Amino acid sequence: MISFIIYKAIICLVVFLLSLGVAAYATLWERKFAAFLQDRVGPDKAGPWGLLQPLADGGKMFFKEEIIPNVSNRFLFILGPSLFMLTALMTGTVIPWAKDVNIGGQTYSLQITDINIGVLYLLGVVSIGVYGIMIGGWASNNKYALLGAIRASSQMISYEIAMGISIIALIITAGGTLSIREIIAQQDAGLANVVYQPLGFLIFFVCALAETNRAPFDLPECESELVGGYHTEYSSMKLGLFLFAEYINMFISSAIMAGFYFGGYNFPFAQELYDAMGLQEGSWIISLIGFGAYFTKIFIFICVFMWVRWTLPRFRYDQLMNLGWKTLLPLSLLNLAITVVVEYLRGNIHI
Amino acid sequence: MGSTNTPTDYLPIVLMFIVALGFVVTTMVASHMLGPKRKTKIKLDSFECGIESHGNARLPFSIKYFLVAILFVLFDVEVIFMYPWAVNYKELGIVGVIEVFSFIALLLVGFYYMLAKKAVQWED
């Protein structure tokens, strides 16, 4: 039991450091990528190619003055960003990062935990994140912050419905399992889920953009009208936690999309490659290659997120609501109906 | 089913919670200790683009947002009802499909009513 806890604690720490590291370097990559798209150089002063920029930014955040407005609710003001960061870090627990490793006859799974309601856990934790924004924005007692927080929460809950229904269609394709480990493992042989769920993936992708408050859905922090949105009054590391948690959310939603729809650590002809290299089941090299494949997919998704941000202009609020309620919701129900018909034709639904 | 459902499976979630909470608390305390403290009255006022701030921000806001919140509760609960079926759809067979789709049909009646009442209509 003690060794179990130690091994799980190590994995927790690794996933935690991984989330932070990826989020930190995603901020740099965002700036580099934007620079590339706009034909600029981007940050290049801190270290070679600006590689130390995230550390400099983080350090700067710590040494800034912390301002809690007089009119704000002190306790809730601190609780807001804490809750947002906490939920962002908690989402990484149910994602399997690679195949199991066999060391000295013991099998170690490279996942913090495999619970049989993984998908529900994920949806639950993500929706608690809305409270972080709402509490933070309300506690500031600032008009811009309140407007931003209301916009953010109403946007996030609107898109959660279409997302939930598109995940139901995915679960049906995956044969009725809520365990993320099984959803990914099923794509081991055969095609990735995106082949069976192209529309579902599209809906999920749009909803993921809206849930992470990324452009073109960045109305909660729309600089041109709301100053900074829900984090207008925040400074020092409290602001840092809000911004940082958004990048962690982006990383985790990329990981979920890559896992749910693109096979996670699986890739075409993986088994043939492992056989050709003469690797046994449970070898650490297999896990390493799978982890590399998973990260390549996540990296591509993060790039797509950034590409979308620097290409599309922001939606108007009525367009946002029309898209969420009048387009995506009926479309996701249609996708569910199509999925059921396809499953019937594949002979998985008996009379 | 490879997945189990024992309390031990949820223990790592508690561990992760401790790690995340530790990080958040450390960051909050560290930034509180490290930053300079030169507070003035104007600095601690709420920010309104440089002009003097007027009154409390907690004013009534558009009823539309409240309607969206209520609709979310209705629809999200209905989505949650579909999850048990999605997990057991093979065992429930065609009867389950008919039942769920009649449920969705009822949901669509409510959805149509929502559109007819212009509950999510932002522009008049």
Tab-separated table of C-alpha atoms in Angstrom:
chain	number	residue	atom	x	y	z
A	1	MET	CA	0.000	0.000	0.000
A	2	ILE	CA	2.840	2.379	0.918
A	3	SER	CA	4.656	1.600	-2.334
A	4	PHE	CA	1.387	2.144	-4.218
A	5	ILE	CA	0.999	5.592	-2.659
A	6	ILE	CA	4.636	6.491	-3.359
A	7	TYR	CA	4.309	5.411	-7.007
A	8	LYS	CA	1.049	7.334	-7.435
A	9	ALA	CA	2.540	10.377	-5.712
A	10	ILE	CA	5.474	10.320	-8.140
A	11	ILE	CA	3.086	10.147	-11.114
A	12	CYS	CA	1.024	12.993	-9.630
A	13	LEU	CA	4.144	15.143	-9.334
A	14	VAL	CA	5.255	14.286	-12.867
A	15	VAL	CA	1.852	15.136	-14.366
A	16	PHE	CA	1.752	18.330	-12.293
A	17	LEU	CA	5.202	19.418	-13.491
A	18	LEU	CA	4.296	18.393	-17.029
A	19	SER	CA	1.137	20.527	-16.981
A	20	LEU	CA	3.034	23.511	-15.608
A	21	GLY	CA	5.936	23.075	-18.007
A	22	VAL	CA	3.744	22.699	-21.070
A	23	ALA	CA	1.598	25.665	-19.993
A	24	ALA	CA	4.683	27.831	-19.411
A	25	TYR	CA	6.206	26.996	-22.750
A	26	ALA	CA	2.835	27.291	-24.482
A	27	THR	CA	2.888	30.992	-23.527
A	28	LEU	CA	6.241	31.363	-25.255
A	29	TRP	CA	5.150	29.255	-28.221
A	30	GLU	CA	1.991	31.336	-28.545
A	31	ARG	CA	4.082	34.484	-28.895
A	32	LYS	CA	6.542	32.811	-31.250
A	33	PHE	CA	3.724	31.377	-33.352
A	34	ALA	CA	1.933	34.740	-33.483
A	35	ALA	CA	5.199	36.336	-34.530
A	36	PHE	CA	5.605	33.719	-37.260
A	37	LEU	CA	2.074	34.309	-38.550
A	38	GLN	CA	2.540	38.074	-38.529
A	39	ASP	CA	6.050	37.974	-39.988
A	40	ARG	CA	7.768	39.218	-36.819
A	41	VAL	CA	10.596	37.800	-34.715
A	42	GLY	CA	8.844	37.412	-31.371
A	43	PRO	CA	10.575	37.248	-27.971
A	44	ASP	CA	14.282	36.533	-28.468
A	45	LYS	CA	16.118	38.460	-25.748
A	46	ALA	CA	15.760	36.127	-22.731
A	47	GLY	CA	18.088	33.250	-23.538
A	48	PRO	CA	18.550	31.652	-26.969
A	49	TRP	CA	15.341	32.010	-29.022
A	50	GLY	CA	13.703	33.495	-25.931
A	51	LEU	CA	13.715	30.129	-24.163
A	52	LEU	CA	13.979	31.709	-20.719
A	53	GLN	CA	11.061	34.074	-21.354
A	54	PRO	CA	8.447	31.984	-19.430
A	55	LEU	CA	10.739	31.890	-16.374
A	56	ALA	CA	11.272	35.643	-16.581
A	57	ASP	CA	7.521	36.230	-16.895
A	58	GLY	CA	6.762	33.939	-13.947
A	59	GLY	CA	9.461	35.566	-11.808
A	60	LYS	CA	8.160	39.011	-12.661
A	61	MET	CA	4.638	38.026	-11.586
A	62	PHE	CA	5.904	37.061	-8.112
A	63	PHE	CA	7.623	40.398	-7.530
A	64	LYS	CA	4.679	42.564	-8.535
A	65	GLU	CA	2.582	44.420	-6.005
A	66	GLU	CA	-0.492	42.544	-4.926
A	67	ILE	CA	-3.581	44.746	-5.019
A	68	ILE	CA	-6.863	43.786	-3.399
A	69	PRO	CA	-9.362	46.606	-3.964
A	70	ASN	CA	-10.994	48.104	-0.881
A	71	VAL	CA	-14.505	47.475	-2.163
A	72	SER	CA	-13.875	43.835	-3.038
A	73	ASN	CA	-14.739	40.790	-0.986
A	74	ARG	CA	-11.291	39.765	0.219
A	75	PHE	CA	-11.868	36.056	0.806
A	76	LEU	CA	-13.701	35.412	-2.454
A	77	PHE	CA	-11.190	37.563	-4.330
A	78	ILE	CA	-8.423	35.152	-3.317
A	79	LEU	CA	-10.624	32.073	-3.711
A	80	GLY	CA	-11.478	32.799	-7.393
A	81	PRO	CA	-8.065	32.290	-9.056
A	82	SER	CA	-7.164	29.526	-6.576
A	83	LEU	CA	-10.239	27.524	-7.540
A	84	PHE	CA	-9.644	28.093	-11.241
A	85	MET	CA	-6.048	26.860	-11.000
A	86	LEU	CA	-7.007	23.953	-8.750
A	87	THR	CA	-9.619	22.620	-11.181
A	88	ALA	CA	-7.275	23.118	-14.151
A	89	LEU	CA	-4.631	20.977	-12.435
A	90	MET	CA	-7.154	18.342	-11.345
A	91	THR	CA	-8.288	17.598	-14.911
A	92	GLY	CA	-5.044	15.863	-15.806
A	93	THR	CA	-5.650	12.984	-13.376
A	94	VAL	CA	-7.704	10.676	-15.596
A	95	ILE	CA	-5.683	10.904	-18.828
A	96	PRO	CA	-3.524	7.876	-19.690
A	97	TRP	CA	-0.265	9.251	-21.069
A	98	ALA	CA	1.227	6.038	-22.477
A	99	LYS	CA	0.978	2.256	-22.403
A	100	ASP	CA	1.688	0.388	-19.192
A	101	VAL	CA	5.326	-0.209	-18.316
A	102	ASN	CA	6.572	-3.513	-16.960
A	103	ILE	CA	9.492	-3.089	-14.568
A	104	GLY	CA	10.773	-6.158	-12.742
A	105	GLY	CA	7.533	-8.117	-13.161
A	106	GLN	CA	5.443	-5.225	-11.826
A	107	THR	CA	3.091	-3.400	-14.178
A	108	TYR	CA	2.939	0.344	-13.739
A	109	SER	CA	0.254	2.308	-15.562
A	110	LEU	CA	1.304	5.750	-16.707
A	111	GLN	CA	-1.923	7.364	-15.598
A	112	ILE	CA	-2.705	8.864	-12.239
A	113	THR	CA	-5.891	6.875	-11.876
A	114	ASP	CA	-8.262	4.919	-14.061
A	115	ILE	CA	-11.749	5.392	-12.678
A	116	ASN	CA	-14.679	3.907	-14.565
A	117	ILE	CA	-16.452	7.265	-14.682
A	118	GLY	CA	-13.460	9.162	-16.064
A	119	VAL	CA	-15.484	11.135	-18.622
A	120	LEU	CA	-18.021	12.229	-16.006
A	121	TYR	CA	-15.208	13.191	-13.624
A	122	LEU	CA	-13.698	15.343	-16.359
A	123	LEU	CA	-17.002	17.076	-17.137
A	124	GLY	CA	-17.599	17.648	-13.433
A	125	VAL	CA	-14.188	19.171	-12.726
A	126	VAL	CA	-14.375	21.361	-15.839
A	127	SER	CA	-17.727	22.776	-14.765
A	128	ILE	CA	-16.368	23.634	-11.297
A	129	GLY	CA	-13.857	25.823	-13.128
A	130	VAL	CA	-16.715	28.152	-14.065
A	131	TYR	CA	-17.111	28.965	-10.358
A	132	GLY	CA	-13.511	30.181	-10.241
A	133	ILE	CA	-14.193	32.793	-12.913
A	134	MET	CA	-17.602	33.747	-11.554
A	135	ILE	CA	-16.366	34.106	-7.941
A	136	GLY	CA	-13.300	36.065	-9.046
A	137	GLY	CA	-15.278	38.430	-11.244
A	138	TRP	CA	-18.030	39.001	-8.715
A	139	ALA	CA	-15.691	39.487	-5.754
A	140	SER	CA	-13.762	42.226	-7.580
A	141	ASN	CA	-16.782	44.526	-7.307
A	142	ASN	CA	-15.793	46.113	-10.592
A	143	LYS	CA	-18.261	46.632	-13.419
A	144	TYR	CA	-15.966	45.299	-16.134
A	145	ALA	CA	-15.012	42.277	-14.061
A	146	LEU	CA	-18.643	41.467	-13.290
A	147	LEU	CA	-19.672	41.752	-16.944
A	148	GLY	CA	-16.726	39.611	-17.985
A	149	ALA	CA	-17.527	36.966	-15.384
A	150	ILE	CA	-21.209	36.807	-16.375
A	151	ARG	CA	-20.264	36.525	-20.027
A	152	ALA	CA	-17.705	33.830	-19.273
A	153	SER	CA	-20.008	31.681	-17.198
A	154	SER	CA	-22.956	31.997	-19.558
A	155	GLN	CA	-20.707	31.121	-22.517
A	156	MET	CA	-19.121	28.164	-20.767
A	157	ILE	CA	-22.400	26.646	-19.628
A	158	SER	CA	-24.012	27.157	-23.048
A	159	TYR	CA	-21.318	25.188	-24.830
A	160	GLU	CA	-21.180	22.494	-22.168
A	161	ILE	CA	-24.498	21.047	-23.366
A	162	ALA	CA	-23.411	20.507	-26.970
A	163	MET	CA	-20.117	19.136	-25.663
A	164	GLY	CA	-21.917	16.677	-23.384
A	165	ILE	CA	-24.072	15.362	-26.222
A	166	SER	CA	-21.113	15.015	-28.597
A	167	ILE	CA	-19.332	12.988	-25.904
A	168	ILE	CA	-22.400	10.702	-25.602
A	169	ALA	CA	-22.068	9.926	-29.318
A	170	LEU	CA	-18.390	9.188	-28.752
A	171	ILE	CA	-19.171	6.857	-25.852
A	172	ILE	CA	-21.578	4.934	-28.056
A	173	THR	CA	-18.926	4.602	-30.764
A	174	ALA	CA	-16.471	3.399	-28.121
A	175	GLY	CA	-18.935	0.673	-27.102
A	176	GLY	CA	-20.362	2.200	-23.942
A	177	THR	CA	-17.460	2.943	-21.645
A	178	LEU	CA	-16.798	6.038	-19.560
A	179	SER	CA	-13.199	5.076	-18.814
A	180	ILE	CA	-10.796	7.243	-20.810
A	181	ARG	CA	-8.192	4.497	-20.643
A	182	GLU	CA	-10.541	2.123	-22.456
A	183	ILE	CA	-11.638	4.730	-24.996
A	184	ILE	CA	-7.999	5.221	-25.979
A	185	ALA	CA	-7.065	1.547	-25.774
A	186	GLN	CA	-9.874	0.634	-28.184
A	187	GLN	CA	-8.272	2.702	-30.916
A	188	ASP	CA	-5.195	0.474	-30.604
A	189	ALA	CA	-6.277	-1.698	-33.503
A	190	GLY	CA	-8.365	-0.259	-36.292
A	191	LEU	CA	-9.268	3.316	-37.024
A	192	ALA	CA	-9.252	6.329	-34.723
A	193	ASN	CA	-12.623	7.541	-33.459
A	194	VAL	CA	-12.507	10.646	-35.647
A	195	VAL	CA	-13.294	8.426	-38.654
A	196	TYR	CA	-16.573	7.383	-37.001
A	197	GLN	CA	-17.259	10.759	-35.400
A	198	PRO	CA	-16.182	13.529	-37.797
A	199	LEU	CA	-19.133	15.771	-36.935
A	200	GLY	CA	-18.812	14.935	-33.246
A	201	PHE	CA	-15.152	15.928	-33.320
A	202	LEU	CA	-15.969	19.232	-35.010
A	203	ILE	CA	-18.607	20.032	-32.373
A	204	PHE	CA	-16.239	19.017	-29.591
A	205	PHE	CA	-13.453	21.156	-31.032
A	206	VAL	CA	-15.643	24.276	-31.255
A	207	CYS	CA	-16.912	23.657	-27.718
A	208	ALA	CA	-13.341	23.181	-26.472
A	209	LEU	CA	-12.420	26.578	-27.921
A	210	ALA	CA	-15.419	28.141	-26.154
A	211	GLU	CA	-14.789	26.319	-22.861
A	212	THR	CA	-11.173	27.462	-22.691
A	213	ASN	CA	-12.221	31.070	-23.532
A	214	ARG	CA	-9.878	31.072	-26.485
A	215	ALA	CA	-10.353	33.307	-29.527
A	216	PRO	CA	-12.716	33.554	-31.392
A	217	PHE	CA	-14.671	32.966	-28.162
A	218	ASP	CA	-12.613	35.288	-25.943
A	219	LEU	CA	-15.509	37.605	-25.116
A	220	PRO	CA	-15.010	37.220	-21.335
A	221	GLU	CA	-11.741	39.136	-21.577
A	222	CYS	CA	-12.512	41.186	-24.614
A	223	GLU	CA	-9.904	43.963	-24.256
A	224	SER	CA	-11.601	46.464	-26.541
A	225	GLU	CA	-14.735	46.760	-24.402
A	226	LEU	CA	-14.114	45.188	-20.984
A	227	VAL	CA	-10.495	46.242	-20.211
A	228	GLY	CA	-9.368	42.817	-18.982
A	229	GLY	CA	-12.689	41.087	-18.411
A	230	TYR	CA	-13.087	39.058	-15.236
A	231	HIS	CA	-9.463	39.568	-14.185
A	232	THR	CA	-9.442	43.368	-14.540
A	233	GLU	CA	-8.719	43.924	-10.832
A	234	TYR	CA	-6.200	41.119	-10.475
A	235	SER	CA	-2.490	41.669	-10.194
A	236	SER	CA	0.707	39.780	-9.329
A	237	MET	CA	0.488	36.007	-9.147
A	238	LYS	CA	-3.315	35.985	-8.814
A	239	LEU	CA	-3.499	37.257	-12.363
A	240	GLY	CA	-0.739	34.791	-13.175
A	241	LEU	CA	-2.821	31.882	-11.896
A	242	PHE	CA	-5.791	32.912	-14.053
A	243	LEU	CA	-3.675	33.227	-17.207
A	244	PHE	CA	-1.641	30.136	-16.444
A	245	ALA	CA	-4.704	27.995	-15.734
A	246	GLU	CA	-6.082	28.933	-19.142
A	247	TYR	CA	-2.990	27.519	-20.807
A	248	ILE	CA	-3.251	24.366	-18.697
A	249	ASN	CA	-6.884	24.049	-19.796
A	250	MET	CA	-5.768	24.399	-23.395
A	251	PHE	CA	-3.157	21.685	-22.906
A	252	ILE	CA	-5.610	19.321	-21.233
A	253	SER	CA	-8.342	19.879	-23.817
A	254	SER	CA	-5.801	19.218	-26.575
A	255	ALA	CA	-4.859	16.022	-24.764
A	256	ILE	CA	-8.524	15.024	-24.499
A	257	MET	CA	-9.194	15.677	-28.178
A	258	ALA	CA	-6.059	13.805	-29.208
A	259	GLY	CA	-7.062	10.921	-26.932
A	260	PHE	CA	-10.784	10.737	-27.618
A	261	TYR	CA	-10.717	11.248	-31.367
A	262	PHE	CA	-7.163	10.630	-32.578
A	263	GLY	CA	-6.128	7.569	-30.645
A	264	GLY	CA	-3.898	9.130	-27.962
A	265	TYR	CA	-0.665	7.165	-27.739
A	266	ASN	CA	-1.662	4.894	-30.647
A	267	PHE	CA	-0.564	5.600	-34.189
A	268	PRO	CA	-0.906	3.770	-37.528
A	269	PHE	CA	1.184	0.617	-37.856
A	270	ALA	CA	2.363	0.933	-34.264
A	271	GLN	CA	2.222	-2.825	-33.634
A	272	GLU	CA	4.173	-3.550	-36.839
A	273	LEU	CA	6.823	-1.037	-35.782
A	274	TYR	CA	7.134	-2.576	-32.309
A	275	ASP	CA	7.355	-6.074	-33.814
A	276	ALA	CA	10.003	-4.956	-36.290
A	277	MET	CA	12.006	-3.487	-33.403
A	278	GLY	CA	11.531	-6.725	-31.481
A	279	LEU	CA	9.984	-5.067	-28.427
A	280	GLN	CA	8.020	-7.020	-25.832
A	281	GLU	CA	4.657	-5.915	-24.473
A	282	GLY	CA	5.305	-3.632	-21.490
A	283	SER	CA	8.716	-2.459	-22.607
A	284	TRP	CA	9.530	1.108	-21.574
A	285	ILE	CA	10.581	1.947	-25.145
A	286	ILE	CA	7.012	1.250	-26.343
A	287	SER	CA	5.687	3.612	-23.691
A	288	LEU	CA	8.238	6.242	-24.644
A	289	ILE	CA	7.352	6.036	-28.355
A	290	GLY	CA	3.628	6.136	-27.514
A	291	PHE	CA	4.167	9.126	-25.238
A	292	GLY	CA	6.036	10.847	-28.073
A	293	ALA	CA	3.183	10.126	-30.481
A	294	TYR	CA	0.634	11.456	-27.983
A	295	PHE	CA	2.663	14.607	-27.435
A	296	THR	CA	3.055	15.207	-31.150
A	297	LYS	CA	-0.740	15.124	-31.479
A	298	ILE	CA	-1.181	17.426	-28.470
A	299	PHE	CA	1.396	19.825	-29.914
A	300	ILE	CA	-0.447	19.900	-33.253
A	301	PHE	CA	-3.709	20.658	-31.442
A	302	ILE	CA	-2.103	23.460	-29.426
A	303	CYS	CA	-0.795	24.904	-32.709
A	304	VAL	CA	-4.300	24.702	-34.208
A	305	PHE	CA	-5.685	26.539	-31.153
A	306	MET	CA	-3.134	29.299	-31.710
A	307	TRP	CA	-3.632	29.347	-35.462
A	308	VAL	CA	-7.374	29.861	-34.917
A	309	ARG	CA	-6.678	32.626	-32.406
A	310	TRP	CA	-4.495	34.639	-34.772
A	311	THR	CA	-6.727	34.074	-37.802
A	312	LEU	CA	-10.360	34.538	-36.806
A	313	PRO	CA	-11.867	37.753	-35.417
A	314	ARG	CA	-13.925	37.668	-32.212
A	315	PHE	CA	-17.607	36.737	-32.317
A	316	ARG	CA	-20.359	39.114	-31.300
A	317	TYR	CA	-22.308	37.969	-28.256
A	318	ASP	CA	-25.513	37.218	-30.176
A	319	GLN	CA	-23.524	35.226	-32.740
A	320	LEU	CA	-21.936	33.272	-29.907
A	321	MET	CA	-25.298	32.407	-28.375
A	322	ASN	CA	-26.845	31.568	-31.757
A	323	LEU	CA	-23.968	29.258	-32.570
A	324	GLY	CA	-24.139	27.502	-29.212
A	325	TRP	CA	-27.882	27.081	-28.826
A	326	LYS	CA	-29.305	27.128	-32.340
A	327	THR	CA	-26.532	25.423	-34.308
A	328	LEU	CA	-24.354	23.222	-32.127
A	329	LEU	CA	-27.102	21.810	-29.890
A	330	PRO	CA	-29.359	20.560	-32.745
A	331	LEU	CA	-26.274	19.457	-34.673
A	332	SER	CA	-25.013	17.387	-31.764
A	333	LEU	CA	-28.430	15.715	-31.406
A	334	LEU	CA	-28.332	14.969	-35.144
A	335	ASN	CA	-24.863	13.517	-34.698
A	336	LEU	CA	-26.191	11.316	-31.889
A	337	ALA	CA	-29.015	10.065	-34.148
A	338	ILE	CA	-26.573	9.309	-36.972
A	339	THR	CA	-24.299	7.483	-34.540
A	340	VAL	CA	-27.158	5.309	-33.323
A	341	VAL	CA	-28.183	4.460	-36.910
A	342	VAL	CA	-24.586	3.565	-37.773
A	343	GLU	CA	-24.307	1.387	-34.666
A	344	TYR	CA	-27.546	-0.348	-35.656
A	345	LEU	CA	-26.168	-1.033	-39.134
A	346	ARG	CA	-22.948	-2.381	-37.604
A	347	GLY	CA	-25.140	-4.807	-35.669
A	348	ASN	CA	-24.360	-3.520	-32.175
A	349	ILE	CA	-27.996	-2.774	-31.291
A	350	HIS	CA	-30.177	-5.853	-31.063
A	351	ILE	CA	-33.905	-5.962	-31.417
B	1	MET	CA	-14.303	-4.263	-18.012
B	2	GLY	CA	-10.762	-3.359	-17.082
B	3	SER	CA	-11.862	-0.464	-14.922
B	4	THR	CA	-12.648	-1.114	-11.333
B	5	ASN	CA	-14.476	1.076	-8.929
B	6	THR	CA	-12.928	0.759	-5.515
B	7	PRO	CA	-12.101	3.560	-3.080
B	8	THR	CA	-8.403	2.934	-3.823
B	9	ASP	CA	-8.969	4.190	-7.378
B	10	TYR	CA	-9.991	7.546	-6.005
B	11	LEU	CA	-7.009	7.842	-3.657
B	12	PRO	CA	-4.673	9.238	-6.375
B	13	ILE	CA	-7.234	11.970	-7.019
B	14	VAL	CA	-6.855	13.009	-3.392
B	15	LEU	CA	-3.062	12.962	-3.842
B	16	MET	CA	-3.350	15.160	-6.930
B	17	PHE	CA	-5.652	17.474	-4.988
B	18	ILE	CA	-3.012	17.814	-2.274
B	19	VAL	CA	-0.305	18.565	-4.857
B	20	ALA	CA	-2.482	21.155	-6.636
B	21	LEU	CA	-3.629	22.755	-3.387
B	22	GLY	CA	-0.030	22.901	-2.176
B	23	PHE	CA	1.021	24.660	-5.363
B	24	VAL	CA	-1.834	27.187	-5.209
B	25	VAL	CA	-1.294	27.997	-1.526
B	26	THR	CA	2.483	28.298	-1.972
B	27	THR	CA	2.062	30.622	-4.941
B	28	MET	CA	-0.468	32.792	-3.151
B	29	VAL	CA	1.639	33.094	0.017
B	30	ALA	CA	4.880	33.626	-1.936
B	31	SER	CA	3.471	36.375	-4.120
B	32	HIS	CA	1.981	38.001	-1.022
B	33	MET	CA	5.363	37.968	0.750
B	34	LEU	CA	7.609	38.846	-2.189
B	35	GLY	CA	5.735	41.721	-3.769
B	36	PRO	CA	6.242	45.323	-2.654
B	37	LYS	CA	3.524	46.986	-0.575
B	38	ARG	CA	3.010	50.645	-1.385
B	39	LYS	CA	-0.710	51.056	-1.060
B	40	THR	CA	-2.490	54.353	-1.601
B	41	LYS	CA	-6.185	55.058	-1.462
B	42	ILE	CA	-6.547	55.691	-5.184
B	43	LYS	CA	-4.669	52.503	-6.025
B	44	LEU	CA	-7.094	50.471	-3.952
B	45	ASP	CA	-10.179	51.945	-5.628
B	46	SER	CA	-11.891	49.808	-8.212
B	47	PHE	CA	-10.648	50.470	-11.733
B	48	GLU	CA	-12.872	52.434	-14.066
B	49	CYS	CA	-10.511	53.566	-16.812
B	50	GLY	CA	-9.082	56.423	-14.790
B	51	ILE	CA	-12.232	58.290	-13.837
B	52	GLU	CA	-13.539	58.231	-10.273
B	53	SER	CA	-15.417	55.025	-9.569
B	54	HIS	CA	-19.130	55.336	-9.071
B	55	GLY	CA	-21.034	53.217	-6.597
B	56	ASN	CA	-21.332	49.490	-6.292
B	57	ALA	CA	-20.779	47.205	-9.283
B	58	ARG	CA	-23.340	44.669	-8.082
B	59	LEU	CA	-26.187	46.158	-10.058
B	60	PRO	CA	-29.000	44.263	-11.771
B	61	PHE	CA	-27.879	42.824	-15.109
B	62	SER	CA	-29.656	41.568	-18.206
B	63	ILE	CA	-32.284	38.901	-17.505
B	64	LYS	CA	-31.024	37.019	-20.592
B	65	TYR	CA	-28.036	35.683	-18.680
B	66	PHE	CA	-30.316	34.360	-15.971
B	67	LEU	CA	-32.505	32.646	-18.585
B	68	VAL	CA	-29.421	31.005	-20.073
B	69	ALA	CA	-28.472	29.721	-16.633
B	70	ILE	CA	-31.939	28.226	-16.085
B	71	LEU	CA	-31.976	26.665	-19.556
B	72	PHE	CA	-28.549	25.212	-18.878
B	73	VAL	CA	-29.810	23.471	-15.758
B	74	LEU	CA	-32.752	21.973	-17.680
B	75	PHE	CA	-30.756	20.786	-20.684
B	76	ASP	CA	-27.727	19.625	-18.744
B	77	VAL	CA	-29.852	17.464	-16.490
B	78	GLU	CA	-31.424	15.957	-19.610
B	79	VAL	CA	-27.976	15.279	-21.069
B	80	ILE	CA	-26.909	13.605	-17.825
B	81	PHE	CA	-29.967	11.322	-18.073
B	82	MET	CA	-28.656	10.070	-21.414
B	83	TYR	CA	-25.308	8.929	-20.003
B	84	PRO	CA	-26.619	5.768	-18.292
B	85	TRP	CA	-28.228	4.757	-21.562
B	86	ALA	CA	-25.028	5.490	-23.541
B	87	VAL	CA	-23.086	3.166	-21.237
B	88	ASN	CA	-25.663	0.340	-21.462
B	89	TYR	CA	-26.962	0.830	-25.004
B	90	LYS	CA	-25.881	-2.650	-26.132
B	91	GLU	CA	-27.840	-4.403	-23.378
B	92	LEU	CA	-30.888	-2.149	-23.733
B	93	GLY	CA	-31.097	-2.758	-27.471
B	94	ILE	CA	-33.687	-1.218	-29.725
B	95	VAL	CA	-36.132	-0.619	-26.854
B	96	GLY	CA	-33.591	1.632	-25.156
B	97	VAL	CA	-33.015	3.548	-28.383
B	98	ILE	CA	-36.764	4.143	-28.842
B	99	GLU	CA	-37.092	5.262	-25.236
B	100	VAL	CA	-34.146	7.647	-25.403
B	101	PHE	CA	-35.265	9.144	-28.686
B	102	SER	CA	-38.790	9.723	-27.425
B	103	PHE	CA	-37.106	11.467	-24.475
B	104	ILE	CA	-35.062	13.576	-26.932
B	105	ALA	CA	-38.266	14.346	-28.865
B	106	LEU	CA	-39.779	15.769	-25.665
B	107	LEU	CA	-36.584	17.720	-25.143
B	108	LEU	CA	-36.913	19.138	-28.658
B	109	VAL	CA	-40.461	20.312	-27.922
B	110	GLY	CA	-39.027	22.271	-25.001
B	111	PHE	CA	-36.207	23.460	-27.241
B	112	TYR	CA	-38.711	24.704	-29.828
B	113	TYR	CA	-40.647	26.519	-27.079
B	114	MET	CA	-37.388	28.128	-25.946
B	115	LEU	CA	-36.706	29.372	-29.488
B	116	ALA	CA	-40.305	30.544	-29.967
B	117	LYS	CA	-40.106	32.551	-26.729
B	118	LYS	CA	-36.817	34.072	-27.965
B	119	ALA	CA	-35.046	33.101	-24.745
B	120	VAL	CA	-31.598	33.064	-26.344
B	121	GLN	CA	-32.334	35.835	-28.858
B	122	TRP	CA	-29.803	38.566	-28.101
B	123	GLU	CA	-30.665	40.977	-30.923
B	124	ASP	CA	-34.261	42.160	-31.232
